[in-house]
Coordinates of C-alpha atoms and ligand atoms in Angstrom, one line a residue:
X15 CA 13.3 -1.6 10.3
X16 CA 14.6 -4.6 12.4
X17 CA 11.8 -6.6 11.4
X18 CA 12.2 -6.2 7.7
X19 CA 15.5 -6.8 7.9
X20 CA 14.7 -10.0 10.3
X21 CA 16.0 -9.1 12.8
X22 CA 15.3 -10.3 16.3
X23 CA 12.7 -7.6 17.7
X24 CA 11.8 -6.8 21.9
X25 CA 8.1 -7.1 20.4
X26 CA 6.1 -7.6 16.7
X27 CA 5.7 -4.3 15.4
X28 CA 2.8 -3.1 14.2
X29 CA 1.2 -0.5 11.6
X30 CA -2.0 0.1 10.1
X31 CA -3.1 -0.1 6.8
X32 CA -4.3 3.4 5.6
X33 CA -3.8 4.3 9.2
X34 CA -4.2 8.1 8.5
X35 CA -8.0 8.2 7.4
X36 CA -11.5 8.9 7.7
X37 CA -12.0 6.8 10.9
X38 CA -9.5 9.3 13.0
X39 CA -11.5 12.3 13.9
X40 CA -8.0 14.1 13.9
X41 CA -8.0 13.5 10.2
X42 CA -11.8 14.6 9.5
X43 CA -11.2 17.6 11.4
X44 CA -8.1 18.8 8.8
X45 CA -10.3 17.5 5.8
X46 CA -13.1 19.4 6.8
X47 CA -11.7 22.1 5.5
X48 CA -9.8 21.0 2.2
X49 CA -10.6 18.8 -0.6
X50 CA -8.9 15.3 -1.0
X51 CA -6.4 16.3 -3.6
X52 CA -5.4 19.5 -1.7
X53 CA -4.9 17.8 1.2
X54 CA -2.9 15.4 -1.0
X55 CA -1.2 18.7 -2.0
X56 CA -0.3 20.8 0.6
X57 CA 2.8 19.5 2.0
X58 CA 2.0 21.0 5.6
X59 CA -2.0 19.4 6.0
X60 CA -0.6 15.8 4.4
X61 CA 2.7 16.0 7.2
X62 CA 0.5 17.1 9.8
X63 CA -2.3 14.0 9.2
X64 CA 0.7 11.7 8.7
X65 CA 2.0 12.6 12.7
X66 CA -1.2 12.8 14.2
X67 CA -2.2 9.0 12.9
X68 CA 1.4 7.9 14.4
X69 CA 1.1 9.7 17.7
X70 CA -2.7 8.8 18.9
X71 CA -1.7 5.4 18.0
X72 CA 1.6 4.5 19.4
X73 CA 2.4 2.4 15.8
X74 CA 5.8 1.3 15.1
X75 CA 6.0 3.0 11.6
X76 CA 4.2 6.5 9.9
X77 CA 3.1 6.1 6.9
X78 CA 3.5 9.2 3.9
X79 CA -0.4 10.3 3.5
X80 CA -0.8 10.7 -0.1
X81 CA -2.5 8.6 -2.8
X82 CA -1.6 6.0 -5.0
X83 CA -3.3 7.7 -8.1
X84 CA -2.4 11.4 -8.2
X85 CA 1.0 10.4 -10.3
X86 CA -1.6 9.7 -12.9
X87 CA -2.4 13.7 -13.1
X88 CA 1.7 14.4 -14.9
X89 CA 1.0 11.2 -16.9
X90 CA -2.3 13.0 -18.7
X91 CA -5.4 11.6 -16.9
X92 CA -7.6 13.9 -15.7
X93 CA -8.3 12.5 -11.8
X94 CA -10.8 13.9 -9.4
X95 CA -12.3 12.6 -6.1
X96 CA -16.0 11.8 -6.0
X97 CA -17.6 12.8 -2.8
X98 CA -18.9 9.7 -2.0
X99 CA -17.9 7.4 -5.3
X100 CA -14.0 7.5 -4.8
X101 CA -11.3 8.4 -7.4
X102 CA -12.6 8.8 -10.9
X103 CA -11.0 9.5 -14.4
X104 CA -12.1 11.7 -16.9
X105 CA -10.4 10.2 -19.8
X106 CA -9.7 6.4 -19.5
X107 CA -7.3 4.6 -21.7
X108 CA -9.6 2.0 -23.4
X109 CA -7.8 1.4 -26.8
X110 CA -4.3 0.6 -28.1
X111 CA -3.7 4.1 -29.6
X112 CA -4.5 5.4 -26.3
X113 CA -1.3 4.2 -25.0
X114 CA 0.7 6.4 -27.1
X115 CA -0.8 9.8 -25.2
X116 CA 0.2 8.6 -22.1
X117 CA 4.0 10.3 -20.3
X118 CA 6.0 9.3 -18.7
X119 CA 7.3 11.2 -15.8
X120 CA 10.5 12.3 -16.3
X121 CA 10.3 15.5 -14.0
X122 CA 9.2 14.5 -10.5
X123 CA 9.1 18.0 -9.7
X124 CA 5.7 18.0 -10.4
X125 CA 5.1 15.4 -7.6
X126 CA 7.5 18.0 -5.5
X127 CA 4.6 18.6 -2.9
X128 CA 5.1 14.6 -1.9
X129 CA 8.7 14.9 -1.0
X130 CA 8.2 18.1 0.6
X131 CA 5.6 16.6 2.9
X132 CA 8.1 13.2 3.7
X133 CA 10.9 16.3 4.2
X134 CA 8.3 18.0 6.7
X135 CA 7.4 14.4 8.5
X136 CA 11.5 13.6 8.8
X137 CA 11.6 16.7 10.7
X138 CA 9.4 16.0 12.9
X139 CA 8.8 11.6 13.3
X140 CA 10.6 10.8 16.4
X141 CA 13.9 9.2 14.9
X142 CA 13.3 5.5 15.9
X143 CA 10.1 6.0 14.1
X144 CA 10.8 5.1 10.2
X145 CA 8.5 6.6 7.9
X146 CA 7.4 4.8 5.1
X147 CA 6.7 5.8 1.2
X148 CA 4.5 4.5 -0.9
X149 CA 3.2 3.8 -4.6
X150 CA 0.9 2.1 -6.5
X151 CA 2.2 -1.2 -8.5
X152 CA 2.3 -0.8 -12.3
X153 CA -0.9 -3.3 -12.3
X154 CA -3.1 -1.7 -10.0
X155 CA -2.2 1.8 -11.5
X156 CA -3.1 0.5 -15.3
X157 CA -6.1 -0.8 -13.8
X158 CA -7.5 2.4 -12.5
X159 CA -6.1 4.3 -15.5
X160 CA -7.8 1.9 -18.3
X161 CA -11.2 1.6 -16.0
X162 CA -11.3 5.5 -14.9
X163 CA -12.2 4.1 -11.4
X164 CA -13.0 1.1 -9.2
X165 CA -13.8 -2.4 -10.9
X166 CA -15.5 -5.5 -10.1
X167 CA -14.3 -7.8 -13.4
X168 CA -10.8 -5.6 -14.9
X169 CA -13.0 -6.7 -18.5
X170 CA -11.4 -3.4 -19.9
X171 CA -7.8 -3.7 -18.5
X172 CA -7.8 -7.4 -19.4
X173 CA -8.9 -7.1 -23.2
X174 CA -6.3 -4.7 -23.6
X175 CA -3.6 -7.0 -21.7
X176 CA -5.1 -10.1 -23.8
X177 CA -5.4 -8.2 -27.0
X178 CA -2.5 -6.2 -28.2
X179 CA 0.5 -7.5 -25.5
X180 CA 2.7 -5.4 -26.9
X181 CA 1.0 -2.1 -26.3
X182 CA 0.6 -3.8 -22.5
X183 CA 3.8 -3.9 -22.0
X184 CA 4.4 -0.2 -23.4
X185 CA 2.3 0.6 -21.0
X186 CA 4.0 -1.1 -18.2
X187 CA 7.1 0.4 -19.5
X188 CA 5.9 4.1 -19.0
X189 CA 4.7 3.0 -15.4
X190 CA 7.8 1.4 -14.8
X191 CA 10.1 4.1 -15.7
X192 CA 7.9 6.7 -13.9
X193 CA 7.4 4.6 -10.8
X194 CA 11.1 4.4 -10.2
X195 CA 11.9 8.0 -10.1
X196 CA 9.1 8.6 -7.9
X197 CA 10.1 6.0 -5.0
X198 CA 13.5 7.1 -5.5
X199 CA 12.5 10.7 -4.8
X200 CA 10.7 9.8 -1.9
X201 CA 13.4 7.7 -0.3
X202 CA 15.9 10.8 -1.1
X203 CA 13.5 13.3 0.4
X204 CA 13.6 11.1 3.6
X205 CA 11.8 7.6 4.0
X206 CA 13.4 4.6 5.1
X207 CA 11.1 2.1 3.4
X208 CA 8.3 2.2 0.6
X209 CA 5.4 -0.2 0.1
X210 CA 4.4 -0.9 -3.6
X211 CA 0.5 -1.4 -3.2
X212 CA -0.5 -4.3 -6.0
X213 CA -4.2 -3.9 -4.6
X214 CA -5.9 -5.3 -7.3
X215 CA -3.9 -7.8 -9.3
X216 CA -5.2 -10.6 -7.4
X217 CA -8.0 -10.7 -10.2
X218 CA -5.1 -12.8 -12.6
X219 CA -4.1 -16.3 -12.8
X220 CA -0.7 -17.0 -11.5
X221 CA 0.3 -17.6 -15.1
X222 CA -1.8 -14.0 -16.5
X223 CA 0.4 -12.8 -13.6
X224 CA 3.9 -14.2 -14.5
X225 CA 3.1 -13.1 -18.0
X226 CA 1.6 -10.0 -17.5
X227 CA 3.1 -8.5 -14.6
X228 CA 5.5 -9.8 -12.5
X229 CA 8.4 -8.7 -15.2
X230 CA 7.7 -5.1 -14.4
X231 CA 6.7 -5.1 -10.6
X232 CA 10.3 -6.5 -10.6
X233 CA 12.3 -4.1 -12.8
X234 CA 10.5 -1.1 -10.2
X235 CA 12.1 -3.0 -7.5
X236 CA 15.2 -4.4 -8.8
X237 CA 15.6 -0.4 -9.6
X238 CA 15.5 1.0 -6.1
X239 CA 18.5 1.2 -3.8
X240 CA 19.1 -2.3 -2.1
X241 CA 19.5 -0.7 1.2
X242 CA 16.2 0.0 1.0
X243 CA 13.5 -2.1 2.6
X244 CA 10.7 -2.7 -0.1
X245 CA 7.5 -4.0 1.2
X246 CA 5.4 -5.8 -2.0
X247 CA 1.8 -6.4 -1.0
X248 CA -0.9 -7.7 -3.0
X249 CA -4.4 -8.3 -2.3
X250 CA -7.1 -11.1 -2.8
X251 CA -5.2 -14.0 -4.6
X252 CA -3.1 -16.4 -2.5
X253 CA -2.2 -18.5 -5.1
X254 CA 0.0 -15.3 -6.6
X255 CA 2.5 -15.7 -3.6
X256 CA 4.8 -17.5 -5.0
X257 CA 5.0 -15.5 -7.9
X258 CA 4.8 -12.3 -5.7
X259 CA 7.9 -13.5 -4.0
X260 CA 9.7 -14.0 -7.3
X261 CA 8.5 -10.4 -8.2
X262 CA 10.9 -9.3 -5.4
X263 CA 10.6 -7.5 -2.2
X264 CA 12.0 -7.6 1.6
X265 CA 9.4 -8.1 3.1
X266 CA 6.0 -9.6 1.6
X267 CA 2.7 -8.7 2.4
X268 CA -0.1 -10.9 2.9
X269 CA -4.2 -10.2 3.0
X270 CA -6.0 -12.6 5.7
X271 CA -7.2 -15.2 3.0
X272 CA -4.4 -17.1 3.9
X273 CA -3.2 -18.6 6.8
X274 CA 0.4 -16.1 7.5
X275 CA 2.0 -19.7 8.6
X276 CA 1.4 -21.4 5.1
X277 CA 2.2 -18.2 3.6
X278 CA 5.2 -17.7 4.9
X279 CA 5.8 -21.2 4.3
X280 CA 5.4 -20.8 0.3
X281 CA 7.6 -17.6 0.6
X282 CA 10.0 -19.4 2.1
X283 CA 11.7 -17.9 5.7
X284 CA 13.7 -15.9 3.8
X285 CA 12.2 -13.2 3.5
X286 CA 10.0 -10.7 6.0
X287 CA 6.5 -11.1 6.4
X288 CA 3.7 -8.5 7.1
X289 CA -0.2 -8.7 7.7
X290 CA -2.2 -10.4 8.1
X291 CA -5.8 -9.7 10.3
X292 CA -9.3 -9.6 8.4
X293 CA -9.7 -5.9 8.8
X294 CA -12.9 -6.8 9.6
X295 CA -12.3 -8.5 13.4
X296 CA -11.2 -5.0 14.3
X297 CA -15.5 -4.7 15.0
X298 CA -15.3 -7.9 17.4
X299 CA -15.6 -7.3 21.2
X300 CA -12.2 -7.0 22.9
X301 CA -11.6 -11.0 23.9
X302 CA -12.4 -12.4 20.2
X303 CA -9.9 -9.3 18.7
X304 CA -7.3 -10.5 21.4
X305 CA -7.8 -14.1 20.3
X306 CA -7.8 -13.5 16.6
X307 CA -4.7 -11.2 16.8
X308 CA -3.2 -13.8 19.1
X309 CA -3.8 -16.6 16.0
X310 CA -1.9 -14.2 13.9
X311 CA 1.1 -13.9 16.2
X312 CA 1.1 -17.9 16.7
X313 CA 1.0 -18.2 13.0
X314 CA 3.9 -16.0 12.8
X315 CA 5.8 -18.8 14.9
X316 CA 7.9 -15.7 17.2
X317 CA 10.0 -15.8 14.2
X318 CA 12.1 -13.0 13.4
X319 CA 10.8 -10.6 10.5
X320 CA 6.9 -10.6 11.0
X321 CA 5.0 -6.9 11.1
X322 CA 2.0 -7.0 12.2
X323 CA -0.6 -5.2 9.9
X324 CA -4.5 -5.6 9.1
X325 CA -4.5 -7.8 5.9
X326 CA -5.8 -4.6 4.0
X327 CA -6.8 -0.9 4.8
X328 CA -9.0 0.0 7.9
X329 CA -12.5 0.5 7.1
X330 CA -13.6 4.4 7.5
X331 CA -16.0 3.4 10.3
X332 CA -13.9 1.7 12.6
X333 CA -14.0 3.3 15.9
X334 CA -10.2 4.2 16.9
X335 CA -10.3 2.8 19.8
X336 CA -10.3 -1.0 19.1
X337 CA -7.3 0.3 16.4
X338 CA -5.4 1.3 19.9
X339 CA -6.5 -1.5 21.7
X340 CA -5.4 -4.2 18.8
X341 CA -1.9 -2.2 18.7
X342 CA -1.8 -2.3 22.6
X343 CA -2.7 -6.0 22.4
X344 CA 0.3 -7.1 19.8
X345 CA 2.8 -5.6 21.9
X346 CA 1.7 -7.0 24.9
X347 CA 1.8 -10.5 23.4
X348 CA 4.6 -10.1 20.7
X349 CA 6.8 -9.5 23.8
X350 CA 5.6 -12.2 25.6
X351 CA 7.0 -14.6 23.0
Ligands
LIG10 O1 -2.1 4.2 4.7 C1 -2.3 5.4 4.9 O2 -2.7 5.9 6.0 C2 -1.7 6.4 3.9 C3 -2.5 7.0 3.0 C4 -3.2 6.2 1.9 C5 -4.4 6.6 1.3 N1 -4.7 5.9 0.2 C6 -5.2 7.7 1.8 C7 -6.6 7.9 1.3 C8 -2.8 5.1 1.1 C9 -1.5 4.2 1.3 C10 -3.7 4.9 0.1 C11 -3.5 3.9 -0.9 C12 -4.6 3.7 -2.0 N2 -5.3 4.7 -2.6 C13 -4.9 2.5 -2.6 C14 -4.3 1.2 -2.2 C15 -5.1 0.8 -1.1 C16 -5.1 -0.5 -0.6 O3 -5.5 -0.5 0.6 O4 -4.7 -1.5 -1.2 C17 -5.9 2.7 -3.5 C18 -6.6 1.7 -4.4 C19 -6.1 4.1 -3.5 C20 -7.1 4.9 -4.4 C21 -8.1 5.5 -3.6 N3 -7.9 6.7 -2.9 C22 -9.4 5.1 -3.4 C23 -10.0 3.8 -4.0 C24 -10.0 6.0 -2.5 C25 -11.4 6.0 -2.1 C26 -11.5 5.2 -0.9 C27 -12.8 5.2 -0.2 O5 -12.8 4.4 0.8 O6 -13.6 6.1 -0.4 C28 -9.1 7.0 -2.2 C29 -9.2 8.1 -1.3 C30 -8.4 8.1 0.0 N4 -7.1 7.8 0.0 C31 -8.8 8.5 1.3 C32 -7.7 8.4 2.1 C33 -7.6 8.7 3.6 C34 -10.2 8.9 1.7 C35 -10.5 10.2 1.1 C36 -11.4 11.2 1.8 O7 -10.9 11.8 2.8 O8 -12.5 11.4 1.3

């Protein structure tokens, strides 16, 4: 919490991207026996996978375990989880008159299982542990809404941007509205930051994204209480940061296609930074994880206001051990600095 705030720090802290997941046999052995939405659901499983991740890895933050799509189910999609193909909708928005089914969530009672599980974690997180929320930016949740799953081009998300702006920015609207009742619940129920996941909006332009987006990412945040740390994060487009930045946010987080130095640069000191390791050089051998994660910290500058974080979500295979070891390893040398 120091950190975002920028703070002066006894070391970097450090969480994990989707740190609660597949690669942590304590979270295949609860999932063994429930689906993914029911884990999603049931307040005790999702508070108990949320601890777990924490404790066996000594990070500096929990994160909620939930999803960014199952707010989609009281908006009117019908959502399931593929075995093996990941999140799926059964009926996609794909033209303008679509829009008008879609609701807004006005009750977020029906998310109630979400902000029973943060109630559950507060009980339990060691208090100099903060727990973080979560939601999905109203970009990245369009996307998967207007696509009915992953996507390699956004052709059908775009067309309907391009096409008929003003049904875009109805869209947005419902998103917007919805998205800030949820975060509020969640930091009401009990969590002292939330991260609004932009995953996939680094497919715009800078200007696509000024035009398209960036007025609605910032009402969600401008909406939440100022108190409030919100980390923004947005994958695979460096040239968004500025605009990112404009879109608001404490702290700003960054994917490893950029060096965090020039990022934070364009940011401007300001403001918190957190990333920003290719999830991928958690497979190196020890000394060239050590080295890149070094490279990180330097880049960082020992400035106050840097959290150390993979530049995107752990991979499912990872073995948890070089997770613990690149923890162990930015403590050792964040304090050093
Ligand atoms: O960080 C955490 O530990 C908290 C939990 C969390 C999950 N998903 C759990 C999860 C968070 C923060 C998310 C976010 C999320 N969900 C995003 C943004 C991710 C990012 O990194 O930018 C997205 C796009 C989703 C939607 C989603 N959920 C996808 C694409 C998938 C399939 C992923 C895959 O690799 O198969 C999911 C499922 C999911 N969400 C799992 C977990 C642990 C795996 C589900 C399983 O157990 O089968």
């Amino acid at each position: 919490m120091r950190a975002a705030r920028r703070e002066p720090t006894d070391t970097t802290p450090i969480w994990i991207m989707r740190q609660a997941g597949r690669y942590l046999p304590e979270y295949r052995e609860v999932r063994s026996k429930v689906t993914f939405l029911e884990l999603c659901k049931r307040p005790e499983l999702a508070a108990e996978v949320t601890l777990s991740a924490q404790r066996v890895l000594g990070v500096d933050a929990a994160i909620l375990f939930a999803d960014l799509l199952p707010i989609l189910q009281p908006m009117g999609f019908e959502l399931e989880y593929t075995p093996h193909g990941g999140p799926s909708i059964g009926n996609p928005l794909r033209t303008v008159g679509d829009v008008e089914r879609v609701r807004e969530v006005t009750d977020v009672g029906q998310l109630g299982y979400v902000f029973e599980a943060v109630r559950l974690i507060r009980q339990e997180l060691p208090g100099d542990i903060p727990l973080l929320g979560f939601a999905g930016a109203p970009f990245t949740l369009a996307s998967y809404a207007i696509e009915g799953g992953g996507s390699q081009h956004y052709v059908h998300t775009k067309k309907l941007m391009f096409k008929d702006e003003s049904a875009w920015n109805a869209l947005m609207e419902l998103f917007v509205a919805s998205l800030v009742r949820y975060l509020t619940a969640q930091i009401e129920a009990g969590c002292q930051a939330v991260q609004l996941f932009d995953s996939w909006v680094g497919c715009l332009s800078p200007a696509d994204y000024r035009r398209y987006v960036l007025p609605h990412t910032k009402r969600v945040i401008d909406a939440l209480p100022a108190d409030v740390p919100v980390i923004h994060f947005l994958t695979g487009n460096p040239a968004l940061l500025s605009a990112q930045r404009e879109a608001g946010g404490s702290v700003i987080g960054v994917d490893w296609r950029v060096d965090l130095k020039e990022a934070w640069e364009t940011i401007g000191h300001d403001v918190a930074v957190q990333g920003n390791l290719d999830p991928v050089a958690l497979y190196a051998d020890r000394e060239t994880l050590r080295r890149r994660a070094r490279e990180v910290l330097e880049s960082a500058e020992g400035r106050p206001g840097h959290i150390f974080n993979l530049g995107h979500g752990v991979l499912p295979d990872m073995d948890p051990d070089n997770v613990k070891a690149l923890i162990d390893m930015v403590h050792e040398i964040g304090s050093k600095r």
